Coordinates of C-alpha atoms and ligand atoms in Angstrom, one line a residue:
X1 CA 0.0 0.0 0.0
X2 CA 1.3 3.5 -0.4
X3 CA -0.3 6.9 0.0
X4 CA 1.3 10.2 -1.8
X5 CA 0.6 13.5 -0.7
X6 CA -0.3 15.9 -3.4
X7 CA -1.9 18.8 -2.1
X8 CA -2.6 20.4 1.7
X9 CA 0.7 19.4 3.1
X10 CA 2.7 22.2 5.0
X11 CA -0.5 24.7 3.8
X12 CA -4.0 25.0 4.3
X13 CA -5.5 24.6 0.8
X14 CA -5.8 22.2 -1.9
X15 CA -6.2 18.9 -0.2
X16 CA -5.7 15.8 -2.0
X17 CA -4.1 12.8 -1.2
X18 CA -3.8 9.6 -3.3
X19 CA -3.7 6.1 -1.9
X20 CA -2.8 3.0 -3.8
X21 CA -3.9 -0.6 -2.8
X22 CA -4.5 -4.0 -4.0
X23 CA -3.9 -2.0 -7.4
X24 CA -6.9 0.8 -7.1
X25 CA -6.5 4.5 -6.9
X26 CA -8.3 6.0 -4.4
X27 CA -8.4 9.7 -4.2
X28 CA -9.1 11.5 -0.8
X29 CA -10.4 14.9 -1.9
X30 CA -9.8 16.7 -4.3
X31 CA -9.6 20.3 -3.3
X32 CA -8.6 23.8 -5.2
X33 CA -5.5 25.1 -4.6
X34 CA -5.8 28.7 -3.1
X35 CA -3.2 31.1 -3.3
X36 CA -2.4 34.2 -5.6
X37 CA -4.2 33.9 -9.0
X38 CA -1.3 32.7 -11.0
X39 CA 0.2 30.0 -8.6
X40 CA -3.4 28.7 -8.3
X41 CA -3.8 28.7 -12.4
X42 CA -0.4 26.3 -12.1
X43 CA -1.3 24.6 -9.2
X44 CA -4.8 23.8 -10.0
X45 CA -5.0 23.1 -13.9
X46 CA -2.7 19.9 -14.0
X47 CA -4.0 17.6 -11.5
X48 CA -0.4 15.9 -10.4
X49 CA -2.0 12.4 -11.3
X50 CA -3.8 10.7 -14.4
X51 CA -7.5 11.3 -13.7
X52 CA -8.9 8.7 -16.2
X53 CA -6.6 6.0 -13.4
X54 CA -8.0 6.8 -9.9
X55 CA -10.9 4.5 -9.5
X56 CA -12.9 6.3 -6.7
X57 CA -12.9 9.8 -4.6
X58 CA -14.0 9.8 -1.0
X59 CA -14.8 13.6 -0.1
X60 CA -14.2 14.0 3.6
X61 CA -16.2 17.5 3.2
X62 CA -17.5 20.3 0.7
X63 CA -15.1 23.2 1.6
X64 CA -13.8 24.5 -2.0
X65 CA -9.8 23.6 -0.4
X66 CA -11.5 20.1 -0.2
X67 CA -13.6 19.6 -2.7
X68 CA -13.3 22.5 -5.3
X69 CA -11.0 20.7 -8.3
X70 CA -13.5 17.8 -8.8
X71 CA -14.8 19.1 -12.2
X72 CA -11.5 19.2 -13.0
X73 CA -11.0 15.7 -12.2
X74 CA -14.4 14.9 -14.3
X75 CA -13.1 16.8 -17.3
X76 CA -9.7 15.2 -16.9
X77 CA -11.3 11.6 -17.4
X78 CA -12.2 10.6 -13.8
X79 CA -15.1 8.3 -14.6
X80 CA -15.3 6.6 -10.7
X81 CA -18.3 7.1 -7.7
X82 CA -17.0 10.7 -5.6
X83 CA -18.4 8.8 -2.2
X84 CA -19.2 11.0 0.8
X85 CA -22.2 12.2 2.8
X86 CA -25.5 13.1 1.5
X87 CA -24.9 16.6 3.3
X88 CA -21.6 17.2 1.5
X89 CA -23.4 16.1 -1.5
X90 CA -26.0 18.7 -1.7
X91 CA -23.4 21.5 -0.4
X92 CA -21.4 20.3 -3.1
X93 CA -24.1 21.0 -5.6
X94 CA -24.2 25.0 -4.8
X95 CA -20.4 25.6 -4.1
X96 CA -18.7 23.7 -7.1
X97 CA -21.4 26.1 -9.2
X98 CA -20.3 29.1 -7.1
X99 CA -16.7 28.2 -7.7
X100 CA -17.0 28.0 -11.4
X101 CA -18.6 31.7 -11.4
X102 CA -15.6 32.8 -9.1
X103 CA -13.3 31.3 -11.5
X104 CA -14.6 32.4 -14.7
X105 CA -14.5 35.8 -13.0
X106 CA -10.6 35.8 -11.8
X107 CA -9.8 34.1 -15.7
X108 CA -11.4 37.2 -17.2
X109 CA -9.4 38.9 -14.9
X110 CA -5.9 37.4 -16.0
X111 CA -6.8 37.5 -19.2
X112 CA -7.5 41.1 -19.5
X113 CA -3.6 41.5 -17.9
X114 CA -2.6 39.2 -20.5
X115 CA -4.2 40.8 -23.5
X116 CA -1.9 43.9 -22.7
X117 CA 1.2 42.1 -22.6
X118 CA 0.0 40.3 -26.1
X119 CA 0.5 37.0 -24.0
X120 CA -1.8 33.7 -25.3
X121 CA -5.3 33.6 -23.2
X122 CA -6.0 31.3 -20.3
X123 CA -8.8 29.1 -19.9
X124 CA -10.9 28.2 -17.1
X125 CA -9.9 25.3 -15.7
X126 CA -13.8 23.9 -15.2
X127 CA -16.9 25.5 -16.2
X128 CA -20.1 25.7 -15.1
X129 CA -21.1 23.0 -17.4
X130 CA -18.0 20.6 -15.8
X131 CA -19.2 21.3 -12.2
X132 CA -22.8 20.1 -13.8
X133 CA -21.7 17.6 -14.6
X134 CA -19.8 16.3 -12.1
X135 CA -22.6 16.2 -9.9
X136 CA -23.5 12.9 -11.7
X137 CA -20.7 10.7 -9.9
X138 CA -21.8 11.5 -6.5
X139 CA -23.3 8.8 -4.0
X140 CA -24.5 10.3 -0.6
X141 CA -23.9 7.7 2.6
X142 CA -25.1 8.2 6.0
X143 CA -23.0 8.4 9.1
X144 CA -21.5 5.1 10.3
X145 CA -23.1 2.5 7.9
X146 CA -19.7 1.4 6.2
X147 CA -19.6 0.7 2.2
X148 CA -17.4 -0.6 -0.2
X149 CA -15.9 2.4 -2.3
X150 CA -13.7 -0.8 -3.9
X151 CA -13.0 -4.6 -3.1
X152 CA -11.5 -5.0 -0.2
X153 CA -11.7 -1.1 0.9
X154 CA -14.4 -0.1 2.9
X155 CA -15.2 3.5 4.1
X156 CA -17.7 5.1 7.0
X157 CA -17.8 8.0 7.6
X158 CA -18.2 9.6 11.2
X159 CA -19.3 13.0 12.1
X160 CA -16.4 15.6 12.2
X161 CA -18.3 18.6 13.9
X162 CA -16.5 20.8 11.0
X163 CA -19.6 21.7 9.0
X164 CA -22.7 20.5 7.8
X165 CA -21.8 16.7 6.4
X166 CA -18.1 17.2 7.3
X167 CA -16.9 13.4 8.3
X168 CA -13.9 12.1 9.6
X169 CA -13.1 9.2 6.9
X170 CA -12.4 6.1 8.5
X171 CA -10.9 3.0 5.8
X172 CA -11.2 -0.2 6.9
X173 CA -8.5 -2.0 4.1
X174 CA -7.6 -5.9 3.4
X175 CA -4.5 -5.0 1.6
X176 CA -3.3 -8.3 -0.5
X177 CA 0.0 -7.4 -1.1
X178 CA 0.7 -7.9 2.7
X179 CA -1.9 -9.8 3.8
X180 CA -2.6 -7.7 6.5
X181 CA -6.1 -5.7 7.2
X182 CA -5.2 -1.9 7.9
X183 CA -7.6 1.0 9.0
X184 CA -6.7 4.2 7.8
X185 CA -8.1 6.8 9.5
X186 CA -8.3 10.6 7.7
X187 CA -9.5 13.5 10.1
X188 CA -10.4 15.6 7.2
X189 CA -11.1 19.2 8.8
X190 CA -11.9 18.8 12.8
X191 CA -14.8 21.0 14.4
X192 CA -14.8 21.8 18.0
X193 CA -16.7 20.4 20.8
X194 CA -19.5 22.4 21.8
X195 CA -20.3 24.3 18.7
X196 CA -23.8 25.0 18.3
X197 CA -25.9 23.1 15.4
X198 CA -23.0 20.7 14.8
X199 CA -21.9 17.5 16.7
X200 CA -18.8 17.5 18.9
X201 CA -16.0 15.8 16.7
X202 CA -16.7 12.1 17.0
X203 CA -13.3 9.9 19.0
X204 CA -12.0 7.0 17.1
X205 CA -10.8 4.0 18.8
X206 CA -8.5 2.6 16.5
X207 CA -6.2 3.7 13.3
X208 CA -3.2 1.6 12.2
X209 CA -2.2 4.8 9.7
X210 CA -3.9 8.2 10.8
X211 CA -3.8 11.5 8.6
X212 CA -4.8 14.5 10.2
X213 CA -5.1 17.8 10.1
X214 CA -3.4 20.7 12.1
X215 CA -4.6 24.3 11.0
X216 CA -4.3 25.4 14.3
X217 CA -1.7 23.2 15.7
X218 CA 0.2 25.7 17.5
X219 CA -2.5 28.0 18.5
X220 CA -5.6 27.9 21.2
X221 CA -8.9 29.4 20.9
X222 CA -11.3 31.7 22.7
X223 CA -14.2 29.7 24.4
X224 CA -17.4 29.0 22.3
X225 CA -19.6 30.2 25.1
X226 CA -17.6 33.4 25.0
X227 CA -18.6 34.4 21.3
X228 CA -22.7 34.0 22.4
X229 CA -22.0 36.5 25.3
X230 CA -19.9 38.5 23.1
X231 CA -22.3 38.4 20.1
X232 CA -25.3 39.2 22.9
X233 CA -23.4 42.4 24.2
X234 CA -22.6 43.7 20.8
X235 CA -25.9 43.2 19.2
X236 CA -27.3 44.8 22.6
X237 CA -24.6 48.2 22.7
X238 CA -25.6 49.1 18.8
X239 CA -29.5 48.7 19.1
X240 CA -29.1 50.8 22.1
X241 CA -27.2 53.3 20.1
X242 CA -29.7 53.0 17.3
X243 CA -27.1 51.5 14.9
X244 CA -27.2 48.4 12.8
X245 CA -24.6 45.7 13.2
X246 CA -22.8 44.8 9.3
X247 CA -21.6 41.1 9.3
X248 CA -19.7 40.0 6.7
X249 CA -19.8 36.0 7.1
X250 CA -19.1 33.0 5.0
X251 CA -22.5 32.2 3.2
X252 CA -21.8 28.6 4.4
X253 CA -21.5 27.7 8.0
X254 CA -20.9 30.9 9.6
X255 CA -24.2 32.3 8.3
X256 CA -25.9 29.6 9.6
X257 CA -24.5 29.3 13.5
X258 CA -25.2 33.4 13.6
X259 CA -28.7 32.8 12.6
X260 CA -29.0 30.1 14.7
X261 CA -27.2 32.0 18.0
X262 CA -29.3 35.0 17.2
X263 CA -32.6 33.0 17.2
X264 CA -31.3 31.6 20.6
X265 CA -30.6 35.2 22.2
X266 CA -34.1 36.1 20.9
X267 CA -36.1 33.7 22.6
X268 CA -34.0 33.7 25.9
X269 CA -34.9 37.5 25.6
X270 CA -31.3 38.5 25.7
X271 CA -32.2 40.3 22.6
X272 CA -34.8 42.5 21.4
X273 CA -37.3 39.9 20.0
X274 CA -38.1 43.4 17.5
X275 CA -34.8 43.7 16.2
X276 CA -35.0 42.5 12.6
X277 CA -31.6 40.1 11.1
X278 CA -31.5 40.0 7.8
X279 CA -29.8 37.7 5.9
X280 CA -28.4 39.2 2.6
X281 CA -26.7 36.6 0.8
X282 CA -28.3 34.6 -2.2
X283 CA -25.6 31.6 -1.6
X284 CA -26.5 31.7 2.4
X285 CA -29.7 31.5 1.6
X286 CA -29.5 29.0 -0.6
X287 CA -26.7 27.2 1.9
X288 CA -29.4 27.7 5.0
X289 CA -31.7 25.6 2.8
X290 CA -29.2 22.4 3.0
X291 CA -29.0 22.9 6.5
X292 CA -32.8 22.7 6.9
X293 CA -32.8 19.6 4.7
X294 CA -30.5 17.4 6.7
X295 CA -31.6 17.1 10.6
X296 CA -29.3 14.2 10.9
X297 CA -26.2 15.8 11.2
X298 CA -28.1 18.5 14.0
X299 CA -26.9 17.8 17.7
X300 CA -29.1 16.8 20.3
X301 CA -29.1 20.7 21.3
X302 CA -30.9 21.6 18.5
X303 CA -34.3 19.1 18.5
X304 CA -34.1 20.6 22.7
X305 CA -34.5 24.3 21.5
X306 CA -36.7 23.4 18.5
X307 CA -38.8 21.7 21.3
X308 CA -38.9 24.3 23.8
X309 CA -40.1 26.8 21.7
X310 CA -42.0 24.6 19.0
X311 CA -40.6 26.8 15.7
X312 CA -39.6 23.8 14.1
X313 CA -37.0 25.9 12.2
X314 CA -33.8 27.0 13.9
X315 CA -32.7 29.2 10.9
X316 CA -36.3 30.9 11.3
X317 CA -37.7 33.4 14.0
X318 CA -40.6 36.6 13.9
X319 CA -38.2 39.3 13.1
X320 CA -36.1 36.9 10.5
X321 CA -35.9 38.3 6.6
X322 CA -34.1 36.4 4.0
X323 CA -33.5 38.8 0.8
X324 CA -32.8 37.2 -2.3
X325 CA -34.0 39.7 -5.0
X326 CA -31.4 42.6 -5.9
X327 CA -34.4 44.1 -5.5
X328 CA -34.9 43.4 -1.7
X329 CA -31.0 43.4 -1.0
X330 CA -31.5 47.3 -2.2
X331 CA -34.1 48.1 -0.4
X332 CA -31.5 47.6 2.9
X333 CA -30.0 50.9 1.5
X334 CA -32.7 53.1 3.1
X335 CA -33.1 51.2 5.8
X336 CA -33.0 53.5 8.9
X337 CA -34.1 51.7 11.9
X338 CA -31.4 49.6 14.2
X339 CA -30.6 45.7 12.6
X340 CA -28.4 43.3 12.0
X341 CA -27.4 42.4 8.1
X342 CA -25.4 39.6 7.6
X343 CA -23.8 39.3 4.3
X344 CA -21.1 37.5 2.2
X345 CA -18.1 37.7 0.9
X346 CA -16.8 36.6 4.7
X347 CA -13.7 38.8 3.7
X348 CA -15.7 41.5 1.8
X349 CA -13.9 41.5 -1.0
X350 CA -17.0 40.7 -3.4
X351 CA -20.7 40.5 -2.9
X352 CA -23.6 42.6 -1.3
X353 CA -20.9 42.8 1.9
X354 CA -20.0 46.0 -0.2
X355 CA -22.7 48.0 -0.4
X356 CA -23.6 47.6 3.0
X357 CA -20.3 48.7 4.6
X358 CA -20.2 51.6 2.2
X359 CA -23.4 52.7 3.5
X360 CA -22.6 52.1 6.9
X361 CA -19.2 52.1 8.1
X362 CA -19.0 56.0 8.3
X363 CA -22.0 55.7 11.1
X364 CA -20.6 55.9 14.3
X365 CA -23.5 54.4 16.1
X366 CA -23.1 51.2 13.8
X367 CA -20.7 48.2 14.3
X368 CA -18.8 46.0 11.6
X369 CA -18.9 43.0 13.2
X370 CA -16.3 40.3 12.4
X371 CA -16.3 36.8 12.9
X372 CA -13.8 34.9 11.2
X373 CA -10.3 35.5 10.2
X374 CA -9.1 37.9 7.4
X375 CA -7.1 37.3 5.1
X376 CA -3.8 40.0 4.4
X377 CA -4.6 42.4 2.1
X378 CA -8.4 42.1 2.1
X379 CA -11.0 44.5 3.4
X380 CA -11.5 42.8 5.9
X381 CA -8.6 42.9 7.3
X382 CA -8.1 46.3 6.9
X383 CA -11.3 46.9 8.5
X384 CA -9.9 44.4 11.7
X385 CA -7.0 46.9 11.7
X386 CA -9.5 49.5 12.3
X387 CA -7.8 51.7 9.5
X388 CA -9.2 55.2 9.5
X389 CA -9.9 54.8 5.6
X390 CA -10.9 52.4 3.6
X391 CA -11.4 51.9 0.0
X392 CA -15.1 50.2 -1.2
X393 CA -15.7 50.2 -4.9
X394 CA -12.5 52.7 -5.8
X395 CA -13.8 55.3 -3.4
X396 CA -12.3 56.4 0.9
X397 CA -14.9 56.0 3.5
X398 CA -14.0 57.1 7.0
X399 CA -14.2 53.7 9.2
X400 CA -16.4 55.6 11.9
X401 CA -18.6 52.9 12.6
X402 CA -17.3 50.5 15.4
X403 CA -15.3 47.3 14.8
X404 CA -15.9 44.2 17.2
X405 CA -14.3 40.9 16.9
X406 CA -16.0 37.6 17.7
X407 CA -12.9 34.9 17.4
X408 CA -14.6 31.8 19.1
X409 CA -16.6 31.0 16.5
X410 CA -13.6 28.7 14.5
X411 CA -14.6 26.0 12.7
X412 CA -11.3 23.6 13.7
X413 CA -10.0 22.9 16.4
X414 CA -7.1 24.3 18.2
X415 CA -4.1 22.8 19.3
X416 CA -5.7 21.1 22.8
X417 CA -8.7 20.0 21.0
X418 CA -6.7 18.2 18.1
X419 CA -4.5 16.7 20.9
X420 CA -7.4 15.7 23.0
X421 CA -8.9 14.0 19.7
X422 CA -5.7 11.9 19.3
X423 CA -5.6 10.5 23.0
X424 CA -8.4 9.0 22.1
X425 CA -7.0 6.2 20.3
X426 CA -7.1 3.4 22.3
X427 CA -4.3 1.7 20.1
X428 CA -1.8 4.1 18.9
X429 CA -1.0 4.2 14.8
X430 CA 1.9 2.8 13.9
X431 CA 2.3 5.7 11.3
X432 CA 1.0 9.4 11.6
X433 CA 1.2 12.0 8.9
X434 CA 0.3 15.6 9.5
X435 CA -1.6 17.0 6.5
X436 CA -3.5 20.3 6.6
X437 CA -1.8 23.3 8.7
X438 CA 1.3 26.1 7.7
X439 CA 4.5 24.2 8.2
X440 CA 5.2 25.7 12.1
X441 CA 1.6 24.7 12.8
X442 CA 2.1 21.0 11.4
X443 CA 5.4 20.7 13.3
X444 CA 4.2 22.0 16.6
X445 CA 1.9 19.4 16.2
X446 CA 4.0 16.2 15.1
X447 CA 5.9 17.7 18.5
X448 CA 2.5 17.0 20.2
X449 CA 1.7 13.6 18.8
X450 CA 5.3 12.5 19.4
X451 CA 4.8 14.0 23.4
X452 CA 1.7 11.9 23.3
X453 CA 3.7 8.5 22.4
X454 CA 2.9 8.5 18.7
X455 CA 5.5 6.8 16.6
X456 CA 6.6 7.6 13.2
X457 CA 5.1 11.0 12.8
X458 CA 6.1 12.4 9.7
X459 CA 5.2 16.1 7.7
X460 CA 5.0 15.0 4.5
X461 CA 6.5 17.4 1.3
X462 CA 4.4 18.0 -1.5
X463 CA 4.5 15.2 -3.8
X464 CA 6.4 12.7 -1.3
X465 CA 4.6 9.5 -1.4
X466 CA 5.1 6.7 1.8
X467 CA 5.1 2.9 1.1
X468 CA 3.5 1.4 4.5
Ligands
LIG1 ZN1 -13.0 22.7 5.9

């Protein structure tokens, strides 16, 4: 058996890691490259294997860095089952669409660059039509019922806590060559305990070969209670002041847990139940729509609230608007009453975000709220930095409004949590490889594992492949 590392390894992005056994190629993900537009061109247009050869793809989740290169992998002769939850599945559907528009976008973009330099153009490396169509090769499964992605290789999935259908990907392998069974264990991305809609990260007793992931490997969190008492006072201070509070959130995942937080403040009465929340975002909403759709990946938390209050919708309360229409998204323009907007991009560099901060951030009495981390160079960031000026569609605005920062609301765990998840194997793997962190992160955490008693923990290098 032997697995090679092509993507995700001492960086966040592009996962993709290729094992070969009993003479099958099993992919696990398949995820976009994200970096500058021109190393992700490079990176992302020649998939570093023969498509048409790997035989199946088990998608641990539907992030883009996980799952965004798949239409690629269709065009590029892939003709095998992409096996993962029925969650991932339908998130899949919207966000392989969404990255085909983002890409067509920054091609256009490049080109236009390249046109001036009389340089030959680029082409998008999937369409629209390709992530259509590679919609066709997916197979949902449901948590914990094991099936057989090839002969003699079995996969179940179990719940990772990370988003909506995220699963930690457990392979259960009679490898012939060595006549040994293995069970390969692949963290994908790992949620935290205690986040709200979401199930804590589920423990796994046993991995002969473990893969997992260490974005924040070197680096602790705030509490997730903190960010509901935080997100409480903030919404509180700005309604008193009249102001609205501007959140620009991911419109997958972090949409969803504000909604669902704010719905929980309002019947507590820890908010205004009068304050409207609008959500601003054509992609959330279509994103809150999956979330409705699959109760089976809700905690136990949620069916409590749903039954305490009998709404039967936690993404759904009195003063709750959704505003798909340009046409309704404009209307926000004149609002002049306190609310809260939440709209995407999560960094504001694209989207409705951008009207709404233009129209608000020179407000003192408002608040930019932000709840994830930003990016260098973004506006986001520059609005974290609480920069006097900033610069929305080519034109200054005076950052009057005020900036709060929510930072508990990750979506992976930190350093104690990922080492908390390891001490739970009963029988330690024989071989660890640390996939999905920046290079210090990834190393502080091999240092962990190895503190733990883990043998043979390695960091792989892009491209290095292990026989086992
Ligand atoms: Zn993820």
């Amino acid at each position: 058996m032997k697995i090679e590392f092509h993507g995700a390894v001492r960086t966040v992005t592009g996962s993709q890691h290729l094992l070969i056994v009993n003479d099958y190629k099993i992919l696990l993900d398949c995820g976009l490259f994200q970096g500058s537009r021109k190393e992700s061109y490079a990176r992302n247009q020649h998939l570093p294997y023969n498509a048409a050869e790997v035989d199946a793809l088990v998608l641990s989740h539907a992030h883009i860095d996980h799952s965004g290169n798949i239409p690629n992998l269709v065009k590029s002769g892939f003709q095998g089952d992409i096996v993962c939850t029925y969650a991932t599945r339908d998130l899949c559907a919207l966000m392989l669409r969404d990255s085909a528009k983002i890409q067509q976008y920054d091609i256009e973009y490049l080109n236009r660059k390249r046109v001036r330099k009389g340089e030959p153009l680029l082409e998008p490396y999937y369409t629209m039509a390709d992530a259509v169509e590679s919609l066709k090769y997916f197979i949902g499964i449901g948590y914990e019922r094991a099936y057989e992605v090839m002969p003699g290789v079995q996969v179940t999935f179990y719940d990772a806590g990370h988003i909506l259908g995220s699963a930690i990907v457990v392979l259960d392998i009679e490898d012939r060559e060595t006549k040994r069974d293995i069970r390969l264990v692949f963290s994908g991305d790992l949620g935290r305990p205690d986040r709200v809609i979401l199930r804590d990260p589920t423990f796994i007793d046993e991995a002969d070969v473990l893969l997992i992931e260490s974005t924040y490997g070197n680096r602790q969190h705030e509490a997730t209670e903190a960010a509901k008492d935080k997100l409480e006072n903030i919404v509180n201070e700005t309604y008193k002041r009249n102001g609205k509070v501007i959140v620009p959130a991911f419109a997958v995942g972090r949409t969803q847990e504000l909604v669902y937080h704010l719905h929980q403040l309002v019947e507590s009465g820890d908010i205004s139940s009068k304050l409207p929340v609008y959500v601003d975002s054509p992609m959330a909403i279509d994103a809150t729509g999956i979330y409705r759709l699959h109760p089976e990946a809700y905690d136990e938390e949620v069916f409590a609230f749903l039954d305490s209050n009998g709404s039967g919708d936690p993404f759904g309360f009195d003063m709750m608007r959704y505003t798909r229409s340009t046409a309704q998204s404009k209307e926000l323009n004149f609002l002049r009453e306190p609310a809260v907007i939440i709209s995407a991009s999560g960094m504001a560099e694209a989207g409705r975000i951008l009207h709404h901060l233009k129209n608000n951030v020179e407000d003192p009495r408002n608040t930019v709220l932000i709840v994830g981390w930003q990016a260098p160079h973004t506006l986001g960031r520059r609005i974290v930095e609480k920069q006097s000026k900033v610069r929305i569609f080519g034109e200054e605005y005076m950052l009057r409004a005020q900036v709060a920062t929510i930072n508990g609301l990750s979506a992976h765990a930190d350093r104690s949590e990922l080492l908390e998840w390891a001490a739970h194997f009963k029988k330690r793997p024989q071989h660890t490889y640390i996939v999905h962190g920046e290079e210090d992160a990834s190393h502080a955490l091999a240092d962990g594992l190895r503190n733990q008693g883990f043998k043979d923990v390695n960091v792989p290098q892009l491209g290095q492949g292990y026989i086992l």
